[in-house]
Coordinates of C-alpha atoms in Angstrom, one line a residue:
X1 CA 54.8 2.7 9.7
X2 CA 51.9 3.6 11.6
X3 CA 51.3 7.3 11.6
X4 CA 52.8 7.4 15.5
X5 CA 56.5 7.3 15.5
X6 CA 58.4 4.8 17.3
X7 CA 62.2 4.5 18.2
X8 CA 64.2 1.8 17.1
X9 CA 64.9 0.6 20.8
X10 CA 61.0 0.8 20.9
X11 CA 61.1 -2.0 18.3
X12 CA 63.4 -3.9 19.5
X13 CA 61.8 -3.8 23.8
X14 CA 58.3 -4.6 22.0
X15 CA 59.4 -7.5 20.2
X16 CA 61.2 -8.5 23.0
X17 CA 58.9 -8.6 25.7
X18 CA 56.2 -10.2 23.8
X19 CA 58.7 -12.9 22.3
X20 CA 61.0 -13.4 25.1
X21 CA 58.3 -12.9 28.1
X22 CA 54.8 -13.1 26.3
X23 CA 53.5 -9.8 28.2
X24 CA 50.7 -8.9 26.7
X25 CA 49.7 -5.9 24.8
X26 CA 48.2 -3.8 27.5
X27 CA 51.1 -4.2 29.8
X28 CA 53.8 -3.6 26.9
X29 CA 52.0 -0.1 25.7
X30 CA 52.4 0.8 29.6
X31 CA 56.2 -0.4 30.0
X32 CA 57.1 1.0 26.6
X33 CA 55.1 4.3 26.3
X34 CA 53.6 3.7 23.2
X35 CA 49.9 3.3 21.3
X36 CA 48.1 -0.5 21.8
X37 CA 47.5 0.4 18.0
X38 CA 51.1 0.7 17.2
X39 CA 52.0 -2.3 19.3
X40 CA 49.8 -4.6 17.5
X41 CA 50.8 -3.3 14.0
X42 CA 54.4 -3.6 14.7
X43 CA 54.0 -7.2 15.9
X44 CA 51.7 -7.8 12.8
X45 CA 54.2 -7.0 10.6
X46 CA 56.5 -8.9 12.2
X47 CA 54.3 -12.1 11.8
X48 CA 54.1 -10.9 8.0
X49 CA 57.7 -11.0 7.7
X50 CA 58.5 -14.5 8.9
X51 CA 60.6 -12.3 12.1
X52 CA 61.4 -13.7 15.1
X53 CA 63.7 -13.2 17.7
X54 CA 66.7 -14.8 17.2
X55 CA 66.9 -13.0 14.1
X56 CA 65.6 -9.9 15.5
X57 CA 69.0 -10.0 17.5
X58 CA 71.0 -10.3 14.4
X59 CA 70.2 -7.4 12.3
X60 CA 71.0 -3.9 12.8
X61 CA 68.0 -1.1 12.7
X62 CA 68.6 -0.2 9.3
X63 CA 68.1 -3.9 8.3
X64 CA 65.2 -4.5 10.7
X65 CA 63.5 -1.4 9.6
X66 CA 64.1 -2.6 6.1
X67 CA 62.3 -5.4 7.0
X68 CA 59.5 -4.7 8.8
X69 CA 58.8 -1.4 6.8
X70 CA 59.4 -3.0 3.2
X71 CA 58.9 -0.1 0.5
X72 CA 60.0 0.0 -3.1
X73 CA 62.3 3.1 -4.5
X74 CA 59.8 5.8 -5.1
X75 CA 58.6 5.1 -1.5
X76 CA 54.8 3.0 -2.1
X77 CA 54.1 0.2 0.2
X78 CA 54.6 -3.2 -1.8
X79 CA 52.0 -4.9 0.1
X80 CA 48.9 -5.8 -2.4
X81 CA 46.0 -3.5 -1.2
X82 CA 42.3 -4.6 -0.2
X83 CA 39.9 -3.8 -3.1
X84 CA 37.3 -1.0 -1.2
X85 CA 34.6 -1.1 -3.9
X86 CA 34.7 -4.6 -3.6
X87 CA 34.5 -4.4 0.0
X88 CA 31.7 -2.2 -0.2
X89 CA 29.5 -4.4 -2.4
X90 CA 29.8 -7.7 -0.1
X91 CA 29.6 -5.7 2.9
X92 CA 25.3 -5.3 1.5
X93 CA 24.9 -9.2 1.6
X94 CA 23.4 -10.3 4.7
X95 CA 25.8 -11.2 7.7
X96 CA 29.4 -10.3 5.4
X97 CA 31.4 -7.9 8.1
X98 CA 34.8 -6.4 7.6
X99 CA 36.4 -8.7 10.0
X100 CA 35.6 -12.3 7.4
X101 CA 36.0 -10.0 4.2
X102 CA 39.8 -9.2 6.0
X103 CA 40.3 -12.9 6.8
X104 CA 39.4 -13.7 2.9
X105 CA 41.9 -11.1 2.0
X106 CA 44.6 -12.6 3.8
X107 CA 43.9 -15.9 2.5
X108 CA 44.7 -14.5 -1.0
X109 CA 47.8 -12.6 0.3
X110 CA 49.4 -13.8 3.2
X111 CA 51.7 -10.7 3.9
X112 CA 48.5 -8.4 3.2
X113 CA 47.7 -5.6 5.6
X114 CA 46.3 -6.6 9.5
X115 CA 42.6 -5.9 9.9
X116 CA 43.6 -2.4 11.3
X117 CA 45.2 -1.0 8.4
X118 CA 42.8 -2.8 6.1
X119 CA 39.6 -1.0 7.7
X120 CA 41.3 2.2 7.6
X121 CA 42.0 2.3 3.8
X122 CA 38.7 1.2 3.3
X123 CA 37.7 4.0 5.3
X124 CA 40.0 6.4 3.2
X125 CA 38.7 5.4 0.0
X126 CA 34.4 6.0 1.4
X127 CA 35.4 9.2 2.6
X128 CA 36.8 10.4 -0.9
X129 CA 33.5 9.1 -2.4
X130 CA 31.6 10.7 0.1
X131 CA 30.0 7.5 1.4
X132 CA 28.1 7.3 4.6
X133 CA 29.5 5.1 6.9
X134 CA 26.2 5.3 9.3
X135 CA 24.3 3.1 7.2
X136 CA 25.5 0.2 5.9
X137 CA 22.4 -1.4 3.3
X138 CA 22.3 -5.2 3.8
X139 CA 21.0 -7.1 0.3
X140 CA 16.8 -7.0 0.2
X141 CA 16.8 -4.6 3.2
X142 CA 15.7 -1.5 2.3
X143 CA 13.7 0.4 -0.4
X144 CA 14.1 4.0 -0.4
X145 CA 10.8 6.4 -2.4
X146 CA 10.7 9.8 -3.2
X147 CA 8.9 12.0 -5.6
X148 CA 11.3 14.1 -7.4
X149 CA 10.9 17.7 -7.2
X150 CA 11.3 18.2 -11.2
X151 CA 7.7 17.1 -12.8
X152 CA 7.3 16.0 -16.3
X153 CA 4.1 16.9 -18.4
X154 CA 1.9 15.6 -20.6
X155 CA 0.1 17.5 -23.3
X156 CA -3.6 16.9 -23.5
X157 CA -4.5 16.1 -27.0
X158 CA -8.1 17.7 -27.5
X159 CA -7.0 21.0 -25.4
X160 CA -3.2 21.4 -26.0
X161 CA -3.0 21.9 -22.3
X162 CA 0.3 21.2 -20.6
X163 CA -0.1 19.2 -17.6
X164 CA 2.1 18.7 -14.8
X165 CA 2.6 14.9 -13.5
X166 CA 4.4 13.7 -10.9
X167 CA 8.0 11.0 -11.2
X168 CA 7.9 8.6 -8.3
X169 CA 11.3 7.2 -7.9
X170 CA 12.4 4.1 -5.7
X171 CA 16.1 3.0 -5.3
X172 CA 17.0 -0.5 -3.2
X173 CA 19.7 0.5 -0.6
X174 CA 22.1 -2.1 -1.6
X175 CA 22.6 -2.0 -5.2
X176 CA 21.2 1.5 -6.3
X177 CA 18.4 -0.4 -8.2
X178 CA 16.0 1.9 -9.8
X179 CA 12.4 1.9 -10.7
X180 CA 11.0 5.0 -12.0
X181 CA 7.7 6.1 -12.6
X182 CA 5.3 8.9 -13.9
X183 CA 1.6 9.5 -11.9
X184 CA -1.4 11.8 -11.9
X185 CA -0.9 12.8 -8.5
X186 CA 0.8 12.6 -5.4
X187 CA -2.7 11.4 -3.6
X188 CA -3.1 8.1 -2.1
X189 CA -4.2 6.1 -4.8
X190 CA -1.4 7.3 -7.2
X191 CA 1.0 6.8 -4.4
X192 CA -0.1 2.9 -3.4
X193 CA -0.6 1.8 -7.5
X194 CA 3.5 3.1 -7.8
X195 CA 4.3 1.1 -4.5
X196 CA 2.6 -2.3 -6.2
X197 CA 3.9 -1.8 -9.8
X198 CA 7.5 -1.4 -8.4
X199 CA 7.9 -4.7 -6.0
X200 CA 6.5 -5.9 -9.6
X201 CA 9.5 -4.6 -11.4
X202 CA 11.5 -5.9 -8.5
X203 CA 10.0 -9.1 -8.8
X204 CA 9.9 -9.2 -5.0
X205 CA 9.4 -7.4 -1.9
X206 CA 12.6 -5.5 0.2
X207 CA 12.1 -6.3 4.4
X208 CA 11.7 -2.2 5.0
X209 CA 10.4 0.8 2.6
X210 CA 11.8 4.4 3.8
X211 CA 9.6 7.4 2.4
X212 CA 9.5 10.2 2.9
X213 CA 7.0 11.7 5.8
X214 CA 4.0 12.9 2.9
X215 CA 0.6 12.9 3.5
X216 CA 0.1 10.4 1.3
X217 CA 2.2 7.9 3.2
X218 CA 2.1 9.6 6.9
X219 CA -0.9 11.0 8.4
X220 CA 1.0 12.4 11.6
X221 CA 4.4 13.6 10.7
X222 CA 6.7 13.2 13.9
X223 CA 10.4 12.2 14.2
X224 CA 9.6 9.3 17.0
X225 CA 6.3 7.8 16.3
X226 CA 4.8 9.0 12.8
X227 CA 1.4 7.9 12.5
X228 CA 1.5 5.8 9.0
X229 CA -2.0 6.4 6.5
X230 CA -4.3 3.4 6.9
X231 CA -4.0 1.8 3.4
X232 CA -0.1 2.2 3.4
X233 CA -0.3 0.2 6.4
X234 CA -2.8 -2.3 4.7
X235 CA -0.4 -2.1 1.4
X236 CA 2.7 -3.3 4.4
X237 CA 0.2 -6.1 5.6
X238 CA -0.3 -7.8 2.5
X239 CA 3.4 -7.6 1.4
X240 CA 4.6 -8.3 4.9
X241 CA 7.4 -5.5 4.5
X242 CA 7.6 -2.7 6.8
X243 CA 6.6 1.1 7.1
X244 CA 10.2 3.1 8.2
X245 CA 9.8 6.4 7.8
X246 CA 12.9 9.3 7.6
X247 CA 12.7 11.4 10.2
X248 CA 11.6 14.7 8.8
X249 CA 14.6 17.5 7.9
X250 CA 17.0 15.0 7.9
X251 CA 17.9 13.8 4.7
X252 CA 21.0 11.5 5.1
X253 CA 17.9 9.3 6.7
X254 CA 16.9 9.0 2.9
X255 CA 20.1 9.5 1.2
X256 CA 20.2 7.0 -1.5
X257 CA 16.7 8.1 -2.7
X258 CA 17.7 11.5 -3.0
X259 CA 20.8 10.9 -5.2
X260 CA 18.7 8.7 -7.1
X261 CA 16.3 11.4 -7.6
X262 CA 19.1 13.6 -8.7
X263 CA 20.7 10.9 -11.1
X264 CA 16.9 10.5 -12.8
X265 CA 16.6 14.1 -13.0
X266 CA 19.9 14.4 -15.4
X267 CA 19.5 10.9 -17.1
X268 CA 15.8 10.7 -17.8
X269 CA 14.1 13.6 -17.9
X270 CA 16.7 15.8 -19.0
X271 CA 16.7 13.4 -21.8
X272 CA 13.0 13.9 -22.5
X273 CA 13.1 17.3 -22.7
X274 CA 12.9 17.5 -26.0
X275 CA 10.0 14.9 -26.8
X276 CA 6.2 15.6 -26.3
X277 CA 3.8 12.8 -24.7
X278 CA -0.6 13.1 -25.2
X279 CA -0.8 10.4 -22.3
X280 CA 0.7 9.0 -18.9
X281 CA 1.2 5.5 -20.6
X282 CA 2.9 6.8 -23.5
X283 CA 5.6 8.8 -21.2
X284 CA 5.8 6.1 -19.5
X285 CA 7.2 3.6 -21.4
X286 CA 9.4 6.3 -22.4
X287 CA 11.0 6.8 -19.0
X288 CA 10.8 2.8 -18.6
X289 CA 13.6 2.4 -21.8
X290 CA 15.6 4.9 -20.0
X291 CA 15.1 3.6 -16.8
X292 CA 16.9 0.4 -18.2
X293 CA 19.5 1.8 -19.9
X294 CA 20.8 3.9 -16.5
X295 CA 20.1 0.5 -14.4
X296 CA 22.6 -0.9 -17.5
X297 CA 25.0 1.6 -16.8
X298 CA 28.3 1.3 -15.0
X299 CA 28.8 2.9 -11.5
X300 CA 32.7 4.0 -11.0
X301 CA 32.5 3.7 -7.4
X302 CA 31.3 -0.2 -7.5
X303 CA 32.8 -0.9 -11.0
X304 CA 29.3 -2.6 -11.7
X305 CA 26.1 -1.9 -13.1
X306 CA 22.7 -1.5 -10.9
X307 CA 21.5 -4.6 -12.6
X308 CA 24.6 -6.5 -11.6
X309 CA 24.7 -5.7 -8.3
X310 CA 20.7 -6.7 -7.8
X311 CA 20.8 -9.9 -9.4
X312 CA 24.0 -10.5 -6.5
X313 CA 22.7 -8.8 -3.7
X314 CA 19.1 -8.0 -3.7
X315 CA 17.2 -10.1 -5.7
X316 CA 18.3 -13.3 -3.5
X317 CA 17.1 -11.8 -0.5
X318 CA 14.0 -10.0 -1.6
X319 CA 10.6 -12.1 -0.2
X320 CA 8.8 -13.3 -2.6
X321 CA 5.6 -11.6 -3.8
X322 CA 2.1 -13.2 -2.6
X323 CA -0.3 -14.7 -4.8
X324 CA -3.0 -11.8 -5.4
X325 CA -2.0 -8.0 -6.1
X326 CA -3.2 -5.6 -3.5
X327 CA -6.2 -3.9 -3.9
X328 CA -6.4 -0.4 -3.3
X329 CA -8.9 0.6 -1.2
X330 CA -9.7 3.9 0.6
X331 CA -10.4 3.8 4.0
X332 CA -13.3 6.4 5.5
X333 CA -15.6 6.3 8.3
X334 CA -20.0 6.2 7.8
X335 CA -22.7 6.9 10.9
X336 CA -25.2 4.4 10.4
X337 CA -28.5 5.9 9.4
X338 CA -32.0 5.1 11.3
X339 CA -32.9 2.6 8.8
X340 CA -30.0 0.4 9.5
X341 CA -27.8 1.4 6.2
X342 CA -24.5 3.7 5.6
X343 CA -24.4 6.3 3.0
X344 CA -20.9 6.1 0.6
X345 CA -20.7 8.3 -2.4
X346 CA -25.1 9.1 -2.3
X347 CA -26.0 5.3 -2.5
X348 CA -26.7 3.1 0.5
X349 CA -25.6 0.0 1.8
X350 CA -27.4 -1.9 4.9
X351 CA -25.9 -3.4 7.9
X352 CA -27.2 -5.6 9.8
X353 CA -29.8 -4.0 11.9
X354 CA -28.7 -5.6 15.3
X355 CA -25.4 -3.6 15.0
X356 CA -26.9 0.3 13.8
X357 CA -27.3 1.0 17.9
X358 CA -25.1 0.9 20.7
X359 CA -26.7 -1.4 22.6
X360 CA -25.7 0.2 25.8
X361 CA -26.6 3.9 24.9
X362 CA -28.9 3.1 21.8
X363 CA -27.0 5.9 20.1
X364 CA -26.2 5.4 15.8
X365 CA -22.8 3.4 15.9
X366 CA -19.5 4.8 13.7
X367 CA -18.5 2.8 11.4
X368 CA -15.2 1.9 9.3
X369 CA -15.6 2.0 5.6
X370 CA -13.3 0.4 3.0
X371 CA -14.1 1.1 -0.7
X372 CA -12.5 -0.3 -3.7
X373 CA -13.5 -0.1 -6.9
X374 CA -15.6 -2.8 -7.2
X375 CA -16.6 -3.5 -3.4
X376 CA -17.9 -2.0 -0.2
X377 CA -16.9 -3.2 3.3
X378 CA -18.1 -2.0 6.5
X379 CA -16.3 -2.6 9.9
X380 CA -17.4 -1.8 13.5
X381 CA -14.4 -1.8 16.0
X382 CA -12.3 -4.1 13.5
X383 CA -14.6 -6.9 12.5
X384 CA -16.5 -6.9 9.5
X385 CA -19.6 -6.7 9.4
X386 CA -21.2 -6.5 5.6
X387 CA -19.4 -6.4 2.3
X388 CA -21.4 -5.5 -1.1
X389 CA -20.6 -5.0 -4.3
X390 CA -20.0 -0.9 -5.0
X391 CA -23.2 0.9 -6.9
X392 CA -22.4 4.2 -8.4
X393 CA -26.3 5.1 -9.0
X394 CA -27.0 8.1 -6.2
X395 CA -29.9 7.9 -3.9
X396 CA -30.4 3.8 -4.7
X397 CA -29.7 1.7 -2.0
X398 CA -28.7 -1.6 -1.3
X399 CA -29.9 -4.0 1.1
X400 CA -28.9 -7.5 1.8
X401 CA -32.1 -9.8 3.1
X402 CA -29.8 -11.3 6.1
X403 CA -29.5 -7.6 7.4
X404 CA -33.5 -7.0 7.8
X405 CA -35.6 -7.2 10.8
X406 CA -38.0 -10.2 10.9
X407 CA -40.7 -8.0 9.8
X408 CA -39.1 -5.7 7.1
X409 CA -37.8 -9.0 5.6
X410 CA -41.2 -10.9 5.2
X411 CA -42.6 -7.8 3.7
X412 CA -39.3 -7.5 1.3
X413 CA -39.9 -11.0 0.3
X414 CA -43.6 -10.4 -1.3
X415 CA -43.7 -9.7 -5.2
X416 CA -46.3 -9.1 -7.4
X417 CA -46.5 -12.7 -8.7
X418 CA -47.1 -14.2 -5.0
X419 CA -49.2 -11.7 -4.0
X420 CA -51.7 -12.3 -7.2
X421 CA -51.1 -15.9 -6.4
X422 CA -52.1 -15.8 -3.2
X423 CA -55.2 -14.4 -4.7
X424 CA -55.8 -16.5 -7.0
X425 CA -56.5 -19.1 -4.2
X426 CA -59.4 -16.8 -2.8
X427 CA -60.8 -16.5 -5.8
X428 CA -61.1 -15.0 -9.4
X429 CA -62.6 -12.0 -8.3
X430 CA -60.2 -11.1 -5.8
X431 CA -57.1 -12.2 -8.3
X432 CA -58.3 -9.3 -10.4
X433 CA -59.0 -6.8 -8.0
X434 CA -55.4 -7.7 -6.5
X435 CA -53.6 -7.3 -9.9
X436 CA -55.9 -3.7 -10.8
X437 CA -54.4 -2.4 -7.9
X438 CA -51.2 -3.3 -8.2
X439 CA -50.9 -2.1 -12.3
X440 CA -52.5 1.1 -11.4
X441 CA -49.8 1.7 -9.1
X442 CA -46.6 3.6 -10.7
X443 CA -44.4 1.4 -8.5
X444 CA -45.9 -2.4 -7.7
X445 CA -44.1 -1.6 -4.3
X446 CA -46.8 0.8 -3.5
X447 CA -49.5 -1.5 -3.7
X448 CA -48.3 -3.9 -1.7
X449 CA -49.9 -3.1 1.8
X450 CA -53.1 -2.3 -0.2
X451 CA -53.5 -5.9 -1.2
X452 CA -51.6 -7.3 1.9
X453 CA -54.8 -5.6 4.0
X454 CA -57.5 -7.0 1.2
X455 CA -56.2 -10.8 1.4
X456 CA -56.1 -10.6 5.2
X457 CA -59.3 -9.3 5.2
X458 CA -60.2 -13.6 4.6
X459 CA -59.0 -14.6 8.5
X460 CA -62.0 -12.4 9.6
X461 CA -64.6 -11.9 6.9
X462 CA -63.6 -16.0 5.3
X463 CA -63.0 -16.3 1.6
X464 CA -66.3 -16.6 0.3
X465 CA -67.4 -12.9 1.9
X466 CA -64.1 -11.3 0.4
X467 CA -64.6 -12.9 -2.7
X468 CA -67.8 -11.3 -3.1
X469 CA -66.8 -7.7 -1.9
X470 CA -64.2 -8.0 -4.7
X471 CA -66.5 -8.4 -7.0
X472 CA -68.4 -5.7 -6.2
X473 CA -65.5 -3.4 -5.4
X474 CA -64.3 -4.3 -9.2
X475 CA -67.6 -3.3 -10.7
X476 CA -68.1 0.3 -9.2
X477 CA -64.0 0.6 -10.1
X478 CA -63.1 0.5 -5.9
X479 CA -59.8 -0.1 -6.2
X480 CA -58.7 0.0 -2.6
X481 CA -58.1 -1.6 0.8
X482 CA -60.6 0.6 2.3
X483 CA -63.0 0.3 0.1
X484 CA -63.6 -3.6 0.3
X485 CA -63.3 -3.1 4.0
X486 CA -66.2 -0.8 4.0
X487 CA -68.3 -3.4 2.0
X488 CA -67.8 -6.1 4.3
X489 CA -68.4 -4.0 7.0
X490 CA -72.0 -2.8 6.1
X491 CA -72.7 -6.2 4.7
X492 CA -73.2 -4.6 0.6
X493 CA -70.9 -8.1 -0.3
X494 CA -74.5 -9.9 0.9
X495 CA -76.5 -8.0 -1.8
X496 CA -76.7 -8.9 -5.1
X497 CA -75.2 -6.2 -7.9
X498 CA -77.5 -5.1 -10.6
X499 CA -77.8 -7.1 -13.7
X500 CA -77.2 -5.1 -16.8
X501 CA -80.4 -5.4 -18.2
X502 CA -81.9 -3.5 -15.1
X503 CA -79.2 -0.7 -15.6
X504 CA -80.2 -0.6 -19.3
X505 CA -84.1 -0.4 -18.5
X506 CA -83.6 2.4 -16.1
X507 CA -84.7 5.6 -17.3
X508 CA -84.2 9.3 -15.5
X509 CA -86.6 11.9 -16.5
X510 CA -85.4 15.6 -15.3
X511 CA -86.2 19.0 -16.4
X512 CA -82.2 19.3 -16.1
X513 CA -80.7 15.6 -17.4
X514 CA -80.8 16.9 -22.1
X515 CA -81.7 14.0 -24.2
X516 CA -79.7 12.2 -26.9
X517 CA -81.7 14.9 -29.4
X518 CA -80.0 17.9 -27.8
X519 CA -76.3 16.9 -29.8
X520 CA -77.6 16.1 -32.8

């Protein structure tokens, strides 16, 4: 009987004015005095029973009470009750509600309990187990991370050192799957390569990932609108899942991540206590034999195990992973320097040169920096505008051609071999004046303008001038731009050298100039 007592004539004026007038419910609670609750379980029970009227009117109260109120010796309802952990399981698969899984019941028995009583044992059993009826976790919806507060170690195996590592646990909402994991750090990268390897483990990706509000994960912790870190955003992009964050002090927001950390605690690394790892990949394959056996293990509440309950509920409704694993990459910001490139980690990469000024103010631009481990992109208000491949040598830069000025790029675009070249087609003279110059140089670079300003000198002096001032400016060793300049200038490329034989025949007597005697 429901837990609000009714009279026998109650009975009796209920079942008769809905059988014999058809009031409705609302207007029999008023004309009767009792509950809408206990009007439509009495009637329900009547249904149950096969009751109607005209028998109604033929049995006493202690036969109709009998009837409606069926109970064995010892007092126990003979009624076959709803299974609640079943309940519980289906109600995670998308779109099951208590209202179809109380229809299914009744299919299977016919004089089962009405939808009211059949919610509230179900509530009665959650609320022995402590089970949040707030949230109610559909199949694929949500996956919940933590770190746990209890940190394993490694021991280093040159040092003996202990260090401390961090255990980055994940649970899906809907069948208490676990994926469990030991990292360097609690930093971004650390955080984002756990996030990957577990939708790996999954074999998919949930529709919504709770953390915690971390720094790692949250770069402006509030309860309405926290601000989630740019390449946890990126990381949600890519797997098209979303970014939910628990709202900070309250924990129920979170709940089946923190029992999971608390059930990983007691069945992993209290198991490990006793065992000594020298690296992260060697406790981790540890903790992933574990990890399997408590996902093998059966859950009293559900009568299942994790794994059974994700291969029914989650795994069908997890998305399906893309093609290519995300890349981490960590997002900074670079003012462009004068000479149109960024600086990132002491090298430099160009941009191109139209975009290093505002062109409304003229001032050096900010710009968005995303650095992987092999690559470099820049971005200016959200649009790319170079990518390179990362260089780790300081103080070296990197330039792409495309990027140059006009001017910058011709000059780029001169080596050694075109410039001699070039030469070459002047004359001999000025081939080997060109190449003097250029090995004397410690860099070939630095010689450049030198021997850009000598071959130029042809558009004004013609070839056959030039040609002879770098023959003279090779025999007296003149090895610069300046120098054959000078010679064309004053006309010396017009006047023959000296033969050698002259130079040989030429004979300074001084009172001051010794002899060949004086060193013997």
């Amino acid at each position: 009987m429901s837990a609000e007592r009714i009279t026998m004539r109650q009975i009796r004026e209920i079942l008769r004015q809905k059988w014999v007038h058809g009031r409705s419910y609302r207007a029999i609670c008023a004309s009767v005095g009792v509950s809408h609750g206990a009007v439509s379980g009495l009637l329900a029970r009547a249904t149950v029973t096969g009751l109607d009227w005209a028998r109604a009117q033929t049995l006493d109260d202690e036969a109709l009470e009998a009837l409606l109120y069926r109970k064995s010796e010892k007092g126990v309802d003979l009624r076959p009750g709803p299974d609640p952990a079943y309940i519980h399981a289906e109600r995670s698969r998308p779109g099951v509600t208590l209202e179809l899984l109380h229809l299914e019941y009744l299919e299977k028995n016919p004089n089962g309990y009405r939808y009211t009583q059949f919610c509230e044992l179900y509530r009665r059993w959650a609320r022995k187990r402590r089970l949040s009826m707030r949230q109610v976790h559909r199949g694929g919806e949500k996956l919940f991370v933590d770190y746990s507060g209890k940190r394993p170690h490694i021991v280093d195996p040159k040092t003996g050192e202990i260090i401390d590592v961090e255990l980055f646990v994940a649970v899906l909402g809907a069948s208490n799957y676990t994926y469990v994991e030991a990292t360097r750090t609690q930093q971004i990268a650390d955080f984002i390569g756990a996030h990957v390897r577990c939708f790996e483990f999954l074999g998919g990706v949930p529709r919504d990932v709770v953390p915690d509000q971390l720094k790692s994960g949250v770069t402006g912790a509030c309860r309405y609108e926290p601000q989630i870190q740019r390449t946890y955003e990126e990381l949600a992009h890519h797997y098209e899942t979303t970014i939910l964050p628990a709202r900070p002090a309250h924990p129920k927001d979170k709940a089946k991540v923190e029992r999971a950390v608390q059930v990983v605690q007691r069945w992993v690394l209290a198991r490990l206590r006793h065992r000594t790892f020298f690296s992260l990949a060697e406790l981790n394959a540890a903790i992933a034999e574990l990890c399997d056996e408590l996902n093998d293990r059966v859950m009293r509440t559900y009568g299942a195990t994790r794994r059974e309950l994700f291969e029914r509920l989650d795994k069908p409704a997890l998305r399906a992973l893309p093609q290519e694993r995300f890349v981490f990459g960590e997002w900074g910001h670079a003012r462009v320097n004068i000479d149109y490139h960024v600086d990132i980690d002491g090298h430099y990469y160009s941009v191109p040169h139209g975009r290093a000024h505002d062109t409304k103010s003229g001032k050096r631009v900010t710009v968005d920096t995303r650095v992987t481990h092999t690559t470099v992109e820049i971005f200016l208000r959200g649009e790319r505008i170079a990518s390179h491949v990362r260089h780790h040598e300081r103080g070296r830069h990197t330039t792409c051609p495309e990027h140059m000025p006009l001017a910058h790029r011709a000059h780029a675009e001169w080596s050694p071999s075109r410039i001699i070249g070039w030469a070459k087609t002047i004359g001999p003279e000025t081939a080997t004046l060109v190449e003097a110059i250029l090995t004397e140089r410690r860099h070939p670079e630095q010689g450049y303008r030198s021997c850009l300003g000598i071959l130029r000198l042809s558009k004004k002096y013609g070839g056959e001038r030039l040609e002879a001032a770098c023959a003279r400016a090779v025999a007296v060793r003149a090895r610069s731009y300046r120098h054959v300049e000078a010679i064309l200038k004053n006309g010396l490329d017009r006047v023959a050298l000296p033969t050698t034989a002259d130079d040989d025949t030429r004979v300074i007597t001084h009172e001051n100039v010794r002899g060949p005697g004086y060193y013997q």
